[in-house]
mmCIF file of C-alpha atoms in Angstrom:
data_model
loop_
_atom_site.group_PDB
_atom_site.id
_atom_site.type_symbol
_atom_site.label_atom_id
_atom_site.label_comp_id
_atom_site.label_asym_id
_atom_site.label_seq_id
_atom_site.Cartn_x
_atom_site.Cartn_y
_atom_site.Cartn_z
ATOM 1 C CA UNK A 1 8.711 -91.704 -0.932
ATOM 2 C CA UNK A 2 9.795 -91.550 2.719
ATOM 3 C CA UNK A 3 11.367 -88.267 3.804
ATOM 4 C CA UNK A 4 14.180 -87.675 6.273
ATOM 5 C CA UNK A 5 12.833 -84.823 8.398
ATOM 6 C CA UNK A 6 14.903 -82.674 10.740
ATOM 7 C CA UNK A 7 12.762 -80.969 13.400
ATOM 8 C CA UNK A 8 14.588 -78.145 15.146
ATOM 9 C CA UNK A 9 13.088 -77.710 18.585
ATOM 10 C CA UNK A 10 11.702 -81.184 18.024
ATOM 11 C CA UNK A 11 11.570 -82.242 21.679
ATOM 12 C CA UNK A 12 9.048 -79.525 22.436
ATOM 13 C CA UNK A 13 5.256 -79.554 22.568
ATOM 14 C CA UNK A 14 4.569 -79.434 18.828
ATOM 15 C CA UNK A 15 7.802 -81.032 17.655
ATOM 16 C CA UNK A 16 7.521 -84.226 19.689
ATOM 17 C CA UNK A 17 3.940 -84.804 18.526
ATOM 18 C CA UNK A 18 4.947 -84.119 14.925
ATOM 19 C CA UNK A 19 7.850 -86.567 15.239
ATOM 20 C CA UNK A 20 5.404 -89.319 16.247
ATOM 21 C CA UNK A 21 3.097 -88.472 13.333
ATOM 22 C CA UNK A 22 5.967 -88.628 10.848
ATOM 23 C CA UNK A 23 7.399 -91.841 12.288
ATOM 24 C CA UNK A 24 3.974 -93.483 12.167
ATOM 25 C CA UNK A 25 3.965 -92.754 8.418
ATOM 26 C CA UNK A 26 7.400 -94.356 7.967
ATOM 27 C CA UNK A 27 9.387 -91.148 7.641
ATOM 28 C CA UNK A 28 12.805 -90.906 9.268
ATOM 29 C CA UNK A 29 13.044 -88.223 11.970
ATOM 30 C CA UNK A 30 16.014 -86.371 13.431
ATOM 31 C CA UNK A 31 15.450 -83.939 16.299
ATOM 32 C CA UNK A 32 17.724 -81.076 17.313
ATOM 33 C CA UNK A 33 16.812 -79.518 20.655
ATOM 34 C CA UNK A 34 18.669 -77.584 23.340
ATOM 35 C CA UNK A 35 16.356 -78.922 26.079
ATOM 36 C CA UNK A 36 16.011 -75.593 27.871
ATOM 37 C CA UNK A 37 15.181 -75.955 31.558
ATOM 38 C CA UNK A 38 12.229 -73.570 31.308
ATOM 39 C CA UNK A 39 10.440 -76.206 29.212
ATOM 40 C CA UNK A 40 12.095 -79.545 30.068
ATOM 41 C CA UNK A 41 13.261 -79.103 33.677
ATOM 42 C CA UNK A 42 16.767 -79.214 35.093
ATOM 43 C CA UNK A 43 17.290 -82.933 34.359
ATOM 44 C CA UNK A 44 15.550 -83.483 31.000
ATOM 45 C CA UNK A 45 16.295 -87.204 30.803
ATOM 46 C CA UNK A 46 14.165 -87.714 33.902
ATOM 47 C CA UNK A 47 11.969 -84.600 34.048
ATOM 48 C CA UNK A 48 10.856 -84.267 30.411
ATOM 49 C CA UNK A 49 8.143 -86.679 29.253
ATOM 50 C CA UNK A 50 8.261 -84.975 25.843
ATOM 51 C CA UNK A 51 11.889 -86.015 25.439
ATOM 52 C CA UNK A 52 11.170 -89.563 26.620
ATOM 53 C CA UNK A 53 8.306 -89.807 24.132
ATOM 54 C CA UNK A 54 10.877 -89.637 21.323
ATOM 55 C CA UNK A 55 12.616 -92.857 22.380
ATOM 56 C CA UNK A 56 12.650 -95.270 19.479
ATOM 57 C CA UNK A 57 11.066 -92.893 16.959
ATOM 58 C CA UNK A 58 13.686 -90.174 16.424
ATOM 59 C CA UNK A 59 17.425 -89.634 16.408
ATOM 60 C CA UNK A 60 17.701 -86.968 19.126
ATOM 61 C CA UNK A 61 20.620 -84.552 18.961
ATOM 62 C CA UNK A 62 21.109 -82.276 21.969
ATOM 63 C CA UNK A 63 22.292 -78.974 20.585
ATOM 64 C CA UNK A 64 21.219 -75.489 19.606
ATOM 65 C CA UNK A 65 20.357 -73.654 16.409
ATOM 66 C CA UNK A 66 22.754 -70.929 17.504
ATOM 67 C CA UNK A 67 25.632 -73.385 16.876
ATOM 68 C CA UNK A 68 26.726 -73.878 13.283
ATOM 69 C CA UNK A 69 28.328 -77.211 14.182
ATOM 70 C CA UNK A 70 25.144 -78.528 15.817
ATOM 71 C CA UNK A 71 23.100 -77.544 12.783
ATOM 72 C CA UNK A 72 25.582 -78.895 10.268
ATOM 73 C CA UNK A 73 25.854 -82.297 11.942
ATOM 74 C CA UNK A 74 22.051 -82.608 12.143
ATOM 75 C CA UNK A 75 21.474 -81.936 8.425
ATOM 76 C CA UNK A 76 23.199 -85.032 7.072
ATOM 77 C CA UNK A 77 20.855 -86.739 4.596
ATOM 78 C CA UNK A 78 17.880 -84.547 5.551
ATOM 79 C CA UNK A 79 15.287 -83.800 2.850
ATOM 80 C CA UNK A 80 12.808 -81.670 4.846
ATOM 81 C CA UNK A 81 13.508 -79.245 7.693
ATOM 82 C CA UNK A 82 10.729 -78.233 10.090
ATOM 83 C CA UNK A 83 12.077 -75.174 11.852
ATOM 84 C CA UNK A 84 10.274 -74.965 15.200
ATOM 85 C CA UNK A 85 13.202 -73.940 17.399
ATOM 86 C CA UNK A 86 12.461 -70.574 18.983
ATOM 87 C CA UNK A 87 12.259 -68.717 22.237
ATOM 88 C CA UNK A 88 8.545 -68.239 22.897
ATOM 89 C CA UNK A 89 6.487 -65.859 25.020
ATOM 90 C CA UNK A 90 5.305 -62.375 24.163
ATOM 91 C CA UNK A 91 5.834 -60.933 27.633
ATOM 92 C CA UNK A 92 9.294 -62.343 28.266
ATOM 93 C CA UNK A 93 10.464 -61.232 24.839
ATOM 94 C CA UNK A 94 10.029 -57.605 25.854
ATOM 95 C CA UNK A 95 12.877 -57.788 28.369
ATOM 96 C CA UNK A 96 15.050 -60.661 27.101
ATOM 97 C CA UNK A 97 15.485 -59.095 23.705
ATOM 98 C CA UNK A 98 18.984 -60.301 22.895
ATOM 99 C CA UNK A 99 18.170 -63.943 23.706
ATOM 100 C CA UNK A 100 15.043 -63.911 21.544
ATOM 101 C CA UNK A 101 16.774 -62.264 18.597
ATOM 102 C CA UNK A 102 19.861 -64.461 18.912
ATOM 103 C CA UNK A 103 17.877 -67.705 18.854
ATOM 104 C CA UNK A 104 14.948 -66.871 16.604
ATOM 105 C CA UNK A 105 16.632 -64.662 14.030
ATOM 106 C CA UNK A 106 20.274 -65.644 14.446
ATOM 107 C CA UNK A 107 19.525 -69.374 14.486
ATOM 108 C CA UNK A 108 17.469 -69.069 11.309
ATOM 109 C CA UNK A 109 20.235 -67.108 9.617
ATOM 110 C CA UNK A 110 22.804 -69.767 10.547
ATOM 111 C CA UNK A 111 20.587 -72.523 9.141
ATOM 112 C CA UNK A 112 20.137 -70.670 5.858
ATOM 113 C CA UNK A 113 23.815 -69.793 5.655
ATOM 114 C CA UNK A 114 24.742 -73.483 5.796
ATOM 115 C CA UNK A 115 22.143 -74.404 3.174
ATOM 116 C CA UNK A 116 23.312 -71.564 0.906
ATOM 117 C CA UNK A 117 27.019 -72.261 1.081
ATOM 118 C CA UNK A 118 27.455 -75.984 1.714
ATOM 119 C CA UNK A 119 26.311 -79.220 0.012
ATOM 120 C CA UNK A 120 23.033 -80.604 1.349
ATOM 121 C CA UNK A 121 20.003 -82.709 0.408
ATOM 122 C CA UNK A 122 17.248 -80.422 1.735
ATOM 123 C CA UNK A 123 14.385 -79.770 -0.695
ATOM 124 C CA UNK A 124 11.824 -78.079 1.619
ATOM 125 C CA UNK A 125 11.807 -75.935 4.779
ATOM 126 C CA UNK A 126 8.667 -75.555 6.876
ATOM 127 C CA UNK A 127 8.936 -72.649 9.313
ATOM 128 C CA UNK A 128 6.713 -72.165 12.348
ATOM 129 C CA UNK A 129 5.574 -68.583 12.004
ATOM 130 C CA UNK A 130 3.014 -66.988 14.308
ATOM 131 C CA UNK A 131 -0.239 -65.028 14.493
ATOM 132 C CA UNK A 132 1.808 -62.469 16.497
ATOM 133 C CA UNK A 133 3.222 -61.013 13.274
ATOM 134 C CA UNK A 134 -0.169 -59.424 12.486
ATOM 135 C CA UNK A 135 -0.257 -57.162 15.523
ATOM 136 C CA UNK A 136 -3.891 -56.216 16.058
ATOM 137 C CA UNK A 137 -5.021 -57.958 12.878
ATOM 138 C CA UNK A 138 -7.926 -57.090 10.579
ATOM 139 C CA UNK A 139 -11.055 -54.999 11.223
ATOM 140 C CA UNK A 140 -13.876 -53.639 9.128
ATOM 141 C CA UNK A 141 -15.017 -50.024 9.328
ATOM 142 C CA UNK A 142 -18.644 -48.885 9.347
ATOM 143 C CA UNK A 143 -18.246 -48.020 5.653
ATOM 144 C CA UNK A 144 -17.055 -51.543 4.827
ATOM 145 C CA UNK A 145 -13.323 -50.896 4.402
ATOM 146 C CA UNK A 146 -10.835 -53.441 5.767
ATOM 147 C CA UNK A 147 -8.212 -51.771 7.978
ATOM 148 C CA UNK A 148 -5.336 -52.829 10.203
ATOM 149 C CA UNK A 149 -5.357 -50.680 13.357
ATOM 150 C CA UNK A 150 -2.185 -49.552 15.115
ATOM 151 C CA UNK A 151 -1.096 -50.860 18.500
ATOM 152 C CA UNK A 152 -3.244 -49.863 21.428
ATOM 153 C CA UNK A 153 -2.298 -46.871 23.554
ATOM 154 C CA UNK A 154 -1.045 -47.499 27.087
ATOM 155 C CA UNK A 155 -2.903 -44.354 28.157
ATOM 156 C CA UNK A 156 -6.195 -45.690 26.764
ATOM 157 C CA UNK A 157 -5.748 -49.023 28.502
ATOM 158 C CA UNK A 158 -4.788 -47.356 31.788
ATOM 159 C CA UNK A 159 -8.134 -45.568 31.556
ATOM 160 C CA UNK A 160 -10.001 -48.851 31.058
ATOM 161 C CA UNK A 161 -10.426 -48.562 27.284
ATOM 162 C CA UNK A 162 -9.034 -51.811 25.892
ATOM 163 C CA UNK A 163 -10.531 -51.700 22.412
ATOM 164 C CA UNK A 164 -8.547 -50.945 19.266
ATOM 165 C CA UNK A 165 -8.977 -47.544 17.635
ATOM 166 C CA UNK A 166 -8.017 -45.941 14.365
ATOM 167 C CA UNK A 167 -8.095 -42.259 13.525
ATOM 168 C CA UNK A 168 -11.065 -41.316 11.383
ATOM 169 C CA UNK A 169 -13.104 -44.418 12.248
ATOM 170 C CA UNK A 170 -15.547 -44.450 15.158
ATOM 171 C CA UNK A 171 -16.637 -48.065 14.771
ATOM 172 C CA UNK A 172 -14.407 -51.067 14.059
ATOM 173 C CA UNK A 173 -15.583 -54.672 13.808
ATOM 174 C CA UNK A 174 -13.175 -57.594 14.161
ATOM 175 C CA UNK A 175 -12.935 -59.880 11.122
ATOM 176 C CA UNK A 176 -10.787 -62.982 10.486
ATOM 177 C CA UNK A 177 -7.257 -61.948 9.591
ATOM 178 C CA UNK A 178 -6.065 -63.182 6.165
ATOM 179 C CA UNK A 179 -2.467 -63.834 5.175
ATOM 180 C CA UNK A 180 -2.546 -60.651 3.065
ATOM 181 C CA UNK A 181 -2.982 -58.498 6.185
ATOM 182 C CA UNK A 182 -0.493 -55.849 7.220
ATOM 183 C CA UNK A 183 2.385 -57.325 9.213
ATOM 184 C CA UNK A 184 3.102 -55.044 12.164
ATOM 185 C CA UNK A 185 3.917 -57.069 15.286
ATOM 186 C CA UNK A 186 3.494 -55.438 18.696
ATOM 187 C CA UNK A 187 6.143 -57.460 20.580
ATOM 188 C CA UNK A 188 9.783 -58.460 20.213
ATOM 189 C CA UNK A 189 8.631 -62.065 19.874
ATOM 190 C CA UNK A 190 6.386 -61.098 16.962
ATOM 191 C CA UNK A 191 9.212 -59.174 15.295
ATOM 192 C CA UNK A 192 11.512 -62.195 15.517
ATOM 193 C CA UNK A 193 8.846 -64.518 14.072
ATOM 194 C CA UNK A 194 8.250 -62.134 11.180
ATOM 195 C CA UNK A 195 12.007 -62.054 10.585
ATOM 196 C CA UNK A 196 12.236 -65.870 10.649
ATOM 197 C CA UNK A 197 9.468 -66.181 8.108
ATOM 198 C CA UNK A 198 10.842 -63.458 5.833
ATOM 199 C CA UNK A 199 14.360 -64.913 5.881
ATOM 200 C CA UNK A 200 13.145 -68.360 4.849
ATOM 201 C CA UNK A 201 10.500 -67.295 2.325
ATOM 202 C CA UNK A 202 13.004 -64.941 0.656
ATOM 203 C CA UNK A 203 16.186 -67.014 0.756
ATOM 204 C CA UNK A 204 15.018 -70.595 0.227
ATOM 205 C CA UNK A 205 13.740 -70.192 -3.360
ATOM 206 C CA UNK A 206 17.036 -68.650 -4.444
ATOM 207 C CA UNK A 207 18.877 -71.853 -3.473
ATOM 208 C CA UNK A 208 16.345 -74.302 -4.884
ATOM 209 C CA UNK A 209 14.523 -75.102 -1.635
ATOM 210 C CA UNK A 210 10.728 -74.950 -1.312
ATOM 211 C CA UNK A 211 9.661 -72.768 1.639
ATOM 212 C CA UNK A 212 6.427 -73.157 3.613
ATOM 213 C CA UNK A 213 5.379 -70.768 6.401
ATOM 214 C CA UNK A 214 2.684 -71.817 8.850
ATOM 215 C CA UNK A 215 1.307 -68.985 10.941
ATOM 216 C CA UNK A 216 0.231 -70.885 14.042
ATOM 217 C CA UNK A 217 -2.518 -69.393 16.169
ATOM 218 C CA UNK A 218 -2.775 -70.275 19.900
ATOM 219 C CA UNK A 219 -1.825 -73.957 20.072
ATOM 220 C CA UNK A 220 -2.948 -75.984 23.103
ATOM 221 C CA UNK A 221 -3.398 -79.550 24.238
ATOM 222 C CA UNK A 222 -1.776 -82.476 26.080
ATOM 223 C CA UNK A 223 1.980 -82.113 26.289
ATOM 224 C CA UNK A 224 1.903 -78.353 26.717
ATOM 225 C CA UNK A 225 4.331 -77.185 29.400
ATOM 226 C CA UNK A 226 2.650 -76.718 32.768
ATOM 227 C CA UNK A 227 5.747 -75.263 34.418
ATOM 228 C CA UNK A 228 6.654 -72.604 31.859
ATOM 229 C CA UNK A 229 4.760 -69.398 32.779
ATOM 230 C CA UNK A 230 5.167 -68.037 29.245
ATOM 231 C CA UNK A 231 3.294 -70.792 27.395
ATOM 232 C CA UNK A 232 -0.214 -69.332 27.626
ATOM 233 C CA UNK A 233 -3.298 -68.922 29.744
ATOM 234 C CA UNK A 234 -4.614 -72.488 29.486
ATOM 235 C CA UNK A 235 -1.595 -73.912 31.301
ATOM 236 C CA UNK A 236 -1.441 -71.000 33.741
ATOM 237 C CA UNK A 237 -5.139 -71.084 34.624
ATOM 238 C CA UNK A 238 -5.171 -74.891 34.872
ATOM 239 C CA UNK A 239 -2.357 -74.852 37.396
ATOM 240 C CA UNK A 240 -4.066 -72.131 39.437
ATOM 241 C CA UNK A 241 -7.318 -74.125 39.466
ATOM 242 C CA UNK A 242 -5.528 -77.260 40.652
ATOM 243 C CA UNK A 243 -3.808 -75.239 43.389
ATOM 244 C CA UNK A 244 -7.114 -73.707 44.464
ATOM 245 C CA UNK A 245 -5.741 -70.223 43.825
ATOM 246 C CA UNK A 246 -7.686 -67.293 42.404
ATOM 247 C CA UNK A 247 -7.458 -66.296 38.752
ATOM 248 C CA UNK A 248 -6.652 -62.725 37.772
ATOM 249 C CA UNK A 249 -8.087 -61.981 34.324
ATOM 250 C CA UNK A 250 -6.345 -59.079 32.627
ATOM 251 C CA UNK A 251 -8.106 -56.209 30.857
ATOM 252 C CA UNK A 252 -11.892 -56.730 30.898
ATOM 253 C CA UNK A 253 -11.871 -60.435 30.068
ATOM 254 C CA UNK A 254 -13.254 -59.859 26.583
ATOM 255 C CA UNK A 255 -9.878 -60.099 24.847
ATOM 256 C CA UNK A 256 -9.933 -63.128 22.555
ATOM 257 C CA UNK A 257 -7.756 -65.633 20.741
ATOM 258 C CA UNK A 258 -8.028 -68.370 18.111
ATOM 259 C CA UNK A 259 -7.272 -71.621 19.951
ATOM 260 C CA UNK A 260 -6.245 -74.605 17.838
ATOM 261 C CA UNK A 261 -5.754 -78.106 19.198
ATOM 262 C CA UNK A 262 -2.360 -79.811 19.008
ATOM 263 C CA UNK A 263 -3.578 -82.722 16.868
ATOM 264 C CA UNK A 264 -4.867 -80.291 14.252
ATOM 265 C CA UNK A 265 -1.603 -78.341 14.226
ATOM 266 C CA UNK A 266 0.411 -81.539 13.849
ATOM 267 C CA UNK A 267 -1.716 -82.643 10.904
ATOM 268 C CA UNK A 268 -1.312 -79.270 9.186
ATOM 269 C CA UNK A 269 2.445 -79.404 9.681
ATOM 270 C CA UNK A 270 2.611 -83.003 8.464
ATOM 271 C CA UNK A 271 0.785 -81.959 5.287
ATOM 272 C CA UNK A 272 3.224 -79.072 4.841
ATOM 273 C CA UNK A 273 6.084 -81.593 4.967
ATOM 274 C CA UNK A 274 4.751 -84.176 2.532
ATOM 275 C CA UNK A 275 2.127 -82.623 0.246
ATOM 276 C CA UNK A 276 3.675 -82.457 -3.211
ATOM 277 C CA UNK A 277 2.282 -79.014 -4.093
ATOM 278 C CA UNK A 278 2.707 -77.312 -0.687
ATOM 279 C CA UNK A 279 5.902 -75.480 -1.647
ATOM 280 C CA UNK A 280 5.644 -71.699 -1.446
ATOM 281 C CA UNK A 281 2.583 -71.788 0.825
ATOM 282 C CA UNK A 282 2.051 -69.185 3.566
ATOM 283 C CA UNK A 283 -0.988 -70.168 5.631
ATOM 284 C CA UNK A 284 -2.737 -69.451 8.904
ATOM 285 C CA UNK A 285 -3.139 -72.583 11.017
ATOM 286 C CA UNK A 286 -6.034 -72.067 13.385
ATOM 287 C CA UNK A 287 -9.621 -72.948 14.128
ATOM 288 C CA UNK A 288 -11.093 -69.739 12.725
ATOM 289 C CA UNK A 289 -13.115 -69.397 15.955
ATOM 290 C CA UNK A 290 -12.865 -66.460 18.361
ATOM 291 C CA UNK A 291 -12.796 -67.363 22.082
ATOM 292 C CA UNK A 292 -12.633 -64.787 24.888
ATOM 293 C CA UNK A 293 -10.609 -65.188 28.073
ATOM 294 C CA UNK A 294 -13.827 -65.279 30.104
ATOM 295 C CA UNK A 295 -15.014 -68.124 27.857
ATOM 296 C CA UNK A 296 -11.717 -69.940 28.498
ATOM 297 C CA UNK A 297 -12.149 -69.744 32.262
ATOM 298 C CA UNK A 298 -15.754 -70.948 32.046
ATOM 299 C CA UNK A 299 -14.706 -73.899 29.851
ATOM 300 C CA UNK A 300 -11.942 -74.855 32.280
ATOM 301 C CA UNK A 301 -14.319 -74.706 35.242
ATOM 302 C CA UNK A 302 -16.712 -77.054 33.437
ATOM 303 C CA UNK A 303 -13.948 -79.472 32.493
ATOM 304 C CA UNK A 304 -12.434 -79.505 36.002
ATOM 305 C CA UNK A 305 -15.916 -79.550 37.559
ATOM 306 C CA UNK A 306 -14.825 -76.951 40.076
ATOM 307 C CA UNK A 307 -14.308 -73.206 40.395
ATOM 308 C CA UNK A 308 -11.910 -70.780 42.049
ATOM 309 C CA UNK A 309 -12.352 -67.058 42.723
ATOM 310 C CA UNK A 310 -11.992 -64.890 39.612
ATOM 311 C CA UNK A 311 -11.033 -61.227 39.462
ATOM 312 C CA UNK A 312 -11.304 -59.172 36.294
ATOM 313 C CA UNK A 313 -8.660 -56.682 37.313
ATOM 314 C CA UNK A 314 -8.055 -54.322 34.408
ATOM 315 C CA UNK A 315 -4.338 -55.131 34.552
ATOM 316 C CA UNK A 316 -2.679 -55.235 31.136
ATOM 317 C CA UNK A 317 0.635 -56.105 29.544
ATOM 318 C CA UNK A 318 2.375 -53.910 27.032
ATOM 319 C CA UNK A 319 2.840 -55.843 23.786
ATOM 320 C CA UNK A 320 -0.388 -57.838 24.087
ATOM 321 C CA UNK A 321 -2.997 -57.636 21.345
ATOM 322 C CA UNK A 322 -6.741 -57.285 21.911
ATOM 323 C CA UNK A 323 -8.220 -59.940 19.636
ATOM 324 C CA UNK A 324 -7.154 -62.646 17.237
ATOM 325 C CA UNK A 325 -9.055 -64.888 14.850
ATOM 326 C CA UNK A 326 -7.607 -66.391 11.686
ATOM 327 C CA UNK A 327 -8.963 -66.597 8.176
ATOM 328 C CA UNK A 328 -8.237 -70.263 7.431
ATOM 329 C CA UNK A 329 -9.359 -70.309 3.791
ATOM 330 C CA UNK A 330 -5.851 -70.605 2.376
ATOM 331 C CA UNK A 331 -4.885 -73.579 4.566
ATOM 332 C CA UNK A 332 -8.009 -75.367 3.397
ATOM 333 C CA UNK A 333 -7.408 -74.589 -0.279
ATOM 334 C CA UNK A 334 -3.632 -75.090 -0.468
ATOM 335 C CA UNK A 335 -2.970 -77.754 2.169
ATOM 336 C CA UNK A 336 -6.326 -79.470 2.398
ATOM 337 C CA UNK A 337 -6.278 -78.659 6.114
ATOM 338 C CA UNK A 338 -9.210 -77.839 8.340
ATOM 339 C CA UNK A 339 -9.235 -77.900 12.149
ATOM 340 C CA UNK A 340 -11.442 -80.745 13.391
ATOM 341 C CA UNK A 341 -11.353 -80.483 17.191
ATOM 342 C CA UNK A 342 -13.859 -77.982 18.661
ATOM 343 C CA UNK A 343 -12.637 -75.927 21.616
ATOM 344 C CA UNK A 344 -14.943 -77.598 24.158
ATOM 345 C CA UNK A 345 -13.750 -81.073 23.109
ATOM 346 C CA UNK A 346 -10.126 -79.971 23.123
ATOM 347 C CA UNK A 347 -10.458 -78.491 26.604
ATOM 348 C CA UNK A 348 -11.954 -81.750 27.897
ATOM 349 C CA UNK A 349 -8.991 -83.689 26.496
ATOM 350 C CA UNK A 350 -6.504 -81.114 27.781
ATOM 351 C CA UNK A 351 -7.919 -81.108 31.321
ATOM 352 C CA UNK A 352 -8.058 -84.919 31.457
ATOM 353 C CA UNK A 353 -4.347 -84.933 30.622
ATOM 354 C CA UNK A 354 -3.544 -82.131 33.097
ATOM 355 C CA UNK A 355 -5.190 -84.078 35.924
ATOM 356 C CA UNK A 356 -2.948 -87.061 35.181
ATOM 357 C CA UNK A 357 0.201 -84.943 35.478
ATOM 358 C CA UNK A 358 2.115 -84.021 38.666
ATOM 359 C CA UNK A 359 1.172 -80.630 40.068
ATOM 360 C CA UNK A 360 4.120 -78.488 39.029
ATOM 361 C CA UNK A 361 5.581 -75.527 40.873
ATOM 362 C CA UNK A 362 4.971 -72.826 38.310
ATOM 363 C CA UNK A 363 6.805 -69.534 37.939
ATOM 364 C CA UNK A 364 3.752 -67.475 37.093
ATOM 365 C CA UNK A 365 3.968 -65.042 40.001
ATOM 366 C CA UNK A 366 7.681 -64.593 39.366
ATOM 367 C CA UNK A 367 7.037 -63.844 35.693
ATOM 368 C CA UNK A 368 4.465 -61.188 36.611
ATOM 369 C CA UNK A 369 6.890 -59.637 39.098
ATOM 370 C CA UNK A 370 9.583 -59.501 36.422
ATOM 371 C CA UNK A 371 7.236 -57.692 34.039
ATOM 372 C CA UNK A 372 5.979 -55.296 36.701
ATOM 373 C CA UNK A 373 9.547 -54.437 37.701
ATOM 374 C CA UNK A 374 10.220 -53.439 34.091
ATOM 375 C CA UNK A 375 6.963 -51.463 33.879
ATOM 376 C CA UNK A 376 5.556 -53.821 31.236
ATOM 377 C CA UNK A 377 2.659 -54.978 33.454
ATOM 378 C CA UNK A 378 0.233 -52.243 34.464
#
């Protein structure tokens, strides 16, 4: 049976692609988005291709999840809510704390308050959680125990030691992080995502709504913002390469992430919306493959067929984690989802799209200056 899906933050990178996937399967889509300039530009109707891509496939409401009236008016007749609306960016979250908490936590609370106290037709909520809630994630000790190390010390990193450490254990080996791992985020952004997930997974069942939490890893692909300096290294490095500028790799370049292509993320989220037995699921959505920052730069150079100077500087940001790779077993077992796009293929597609886009004036240097001024970039 066709669903009526409300996507909060639905004019963004993931939301707009999900809207197309749902519409192609004959589901009705409503989008609520505040069209923030950092993502969509100062004149979204002309500067945001993501917004224009929704023409004819979604009922777009311009509004914010921090407004009860905007939320209430967008929920009419909705059966599934995909809650993507959030301020994103680990670094920026460390000095725009009130804005991140107000939107990510406060907006979620307002949504749940309406659903708890007013008539509605919603039967399922899918919340975009994040790998950031795990902090440093899971490691195995030399004796075979699985442990969850504390946040790295600024003093260690200032001395060039970027690895994670745990008292009483000389050797730690990274392993894929399962959903049962300790949740101890190392940034304000991570704290707000953990709060979003906990609010929905705790509250929704008490009011007869099925909750689903998808812990997205590092999502990338065509449509990703090239002007927002807080969206991730693929966009940042791509812009620097196109400008012929040098790339400064933080730490020692061996820090790693689990990159998952946009099409895979959209399919996982689509399944979370429509699969009959998905209710109650909490699942990592990633590739399950570890990729270092040095590997990212090399892949981009191959895809662009050019290079720029690279410096591995030893700079570091407070709040960043060392490594990340997801255990994707649960997504496969409960959602029938498995990432299908290998990183090399995804990078080729991403770069082909980037080269078709206007060369944006990015705010990367400004973002670094802001962090350095607040002593968050060392």
